[in-house]
XYZ file of C-alpha atoms in Angstrom:
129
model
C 0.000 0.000 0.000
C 2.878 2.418 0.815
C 4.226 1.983 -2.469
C 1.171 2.638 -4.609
C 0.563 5.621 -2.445
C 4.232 6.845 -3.101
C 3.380 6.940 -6.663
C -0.091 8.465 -6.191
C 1.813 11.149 -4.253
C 4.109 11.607 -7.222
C 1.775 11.906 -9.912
C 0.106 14.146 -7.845
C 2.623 16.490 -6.733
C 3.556 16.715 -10.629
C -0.231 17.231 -11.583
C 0.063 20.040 -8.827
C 2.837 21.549 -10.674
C 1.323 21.130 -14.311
C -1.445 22.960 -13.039
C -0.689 25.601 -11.095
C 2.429 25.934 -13.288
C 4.820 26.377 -10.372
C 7.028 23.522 -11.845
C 9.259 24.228 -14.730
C 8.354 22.875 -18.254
C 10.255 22.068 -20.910
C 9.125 20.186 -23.869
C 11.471 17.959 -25.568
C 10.366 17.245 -29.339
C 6.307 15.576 -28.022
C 7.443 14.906 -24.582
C 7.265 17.141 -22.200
C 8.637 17.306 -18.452
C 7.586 18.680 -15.390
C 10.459 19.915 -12.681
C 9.560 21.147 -9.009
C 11.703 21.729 -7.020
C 12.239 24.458 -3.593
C 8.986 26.111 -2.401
C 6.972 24.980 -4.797
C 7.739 20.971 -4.241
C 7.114 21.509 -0.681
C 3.582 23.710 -1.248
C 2.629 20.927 -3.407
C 4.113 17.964 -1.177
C 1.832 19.691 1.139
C -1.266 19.799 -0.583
C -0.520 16.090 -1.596
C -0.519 15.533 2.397
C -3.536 17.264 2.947
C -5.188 14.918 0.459
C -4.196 12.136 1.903
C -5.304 13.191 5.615
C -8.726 14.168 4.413
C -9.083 10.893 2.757
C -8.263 8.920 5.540
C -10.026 10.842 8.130
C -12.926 10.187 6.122
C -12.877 7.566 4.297
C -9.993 5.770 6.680
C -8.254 4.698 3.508
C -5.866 6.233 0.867
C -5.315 4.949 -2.817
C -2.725 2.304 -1.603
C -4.772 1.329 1.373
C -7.664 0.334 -0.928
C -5.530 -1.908 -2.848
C -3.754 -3.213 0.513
C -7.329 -3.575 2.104
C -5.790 -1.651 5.231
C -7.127 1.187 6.970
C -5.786 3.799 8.891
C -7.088 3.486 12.848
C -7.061 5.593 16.402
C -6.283 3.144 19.397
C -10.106 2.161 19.689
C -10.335 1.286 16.324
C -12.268 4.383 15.401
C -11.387 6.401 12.030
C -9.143 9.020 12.557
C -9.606 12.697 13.288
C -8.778 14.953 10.777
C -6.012 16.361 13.062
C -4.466 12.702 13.879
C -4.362 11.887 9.783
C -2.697 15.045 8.844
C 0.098 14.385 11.440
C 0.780 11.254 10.141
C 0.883 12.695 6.735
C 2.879 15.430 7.564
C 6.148 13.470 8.964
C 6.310 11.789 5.708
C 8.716 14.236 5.149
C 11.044 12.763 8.011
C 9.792 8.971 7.521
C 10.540 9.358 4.075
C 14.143 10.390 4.225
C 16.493 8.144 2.701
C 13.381 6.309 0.672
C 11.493 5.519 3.503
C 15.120 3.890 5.623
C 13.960 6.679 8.988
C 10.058 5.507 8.162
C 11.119 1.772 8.077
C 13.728 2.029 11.326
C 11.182 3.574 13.209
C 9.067 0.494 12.038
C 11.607 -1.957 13.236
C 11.744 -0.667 16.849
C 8.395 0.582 17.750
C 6.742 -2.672 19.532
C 3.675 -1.936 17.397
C 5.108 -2.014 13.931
C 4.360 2.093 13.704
C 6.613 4.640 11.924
C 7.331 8.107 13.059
C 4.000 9.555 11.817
C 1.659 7.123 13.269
C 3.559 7.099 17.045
C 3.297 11.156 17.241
C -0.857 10.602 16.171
C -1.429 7.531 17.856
C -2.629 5.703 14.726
C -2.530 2.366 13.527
C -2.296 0.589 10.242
C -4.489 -2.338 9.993
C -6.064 -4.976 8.288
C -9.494 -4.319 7.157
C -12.534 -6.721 8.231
């Protein structure tokens, strides 16, 4: 699910930056490429996040999620608050360092299988019904 979701994100973030055309374009004979980079990667990374935290306060599930047949969880098994989902989106940006290696050690030693993001909003990952 992470991995589909890392995708999602990137295709997204790009879409962002088609857009709003904060990325740079440059068309090379009929392809054409799309470069963010600085503040406007990180307004769109953020958007992207926000996304993300709305879907799975509301729906409990991102794109990834679906396909994984996971859900995102409080510690009562509740759906998430709005608030709890866009923490754990947020500290992608320090899970994800080093392609996911801080996310994945955090993983590793937290007794609960949890990365950063979800021990800071006390969420869960888990297995839908």
């Amino acid at each position: 699910g992470g991995l589909i979701d890392l995708i999602v994100s990137f295709i997204l973030v790009l879409l962002f930056g088609w857009i709003t055309g904060l990325g740079e374009t440059s068309e090379l004979g009929a392809e054409a490429s799309i470069s963010i980079e600085g503040w406007p990667f990180l307004l769109a990374c953020l958007v992207v996040f926000l996304a993300f935290a709305l879907m799975e306060s509301s729906l409990g599930k991102t794109p990834g999620k679906y396909i994984a047949h996971t859900h995102v969880a409080d510690e009562n098994g509740d759906r998430v608050a709005l608030v709890a989902a866009f923490i754990r989106n947020i500290l992608r940006f320090v899970d994800g360092i080093a392609f996911y290696a801080v996310g994945l050690v955090f993983i590793m030693i937290d007794k609960k299988n949890r990365r950063l993001g979800d021990m800071l909003a006390n969420t869960y990952v888990v297995a839908d019904d």
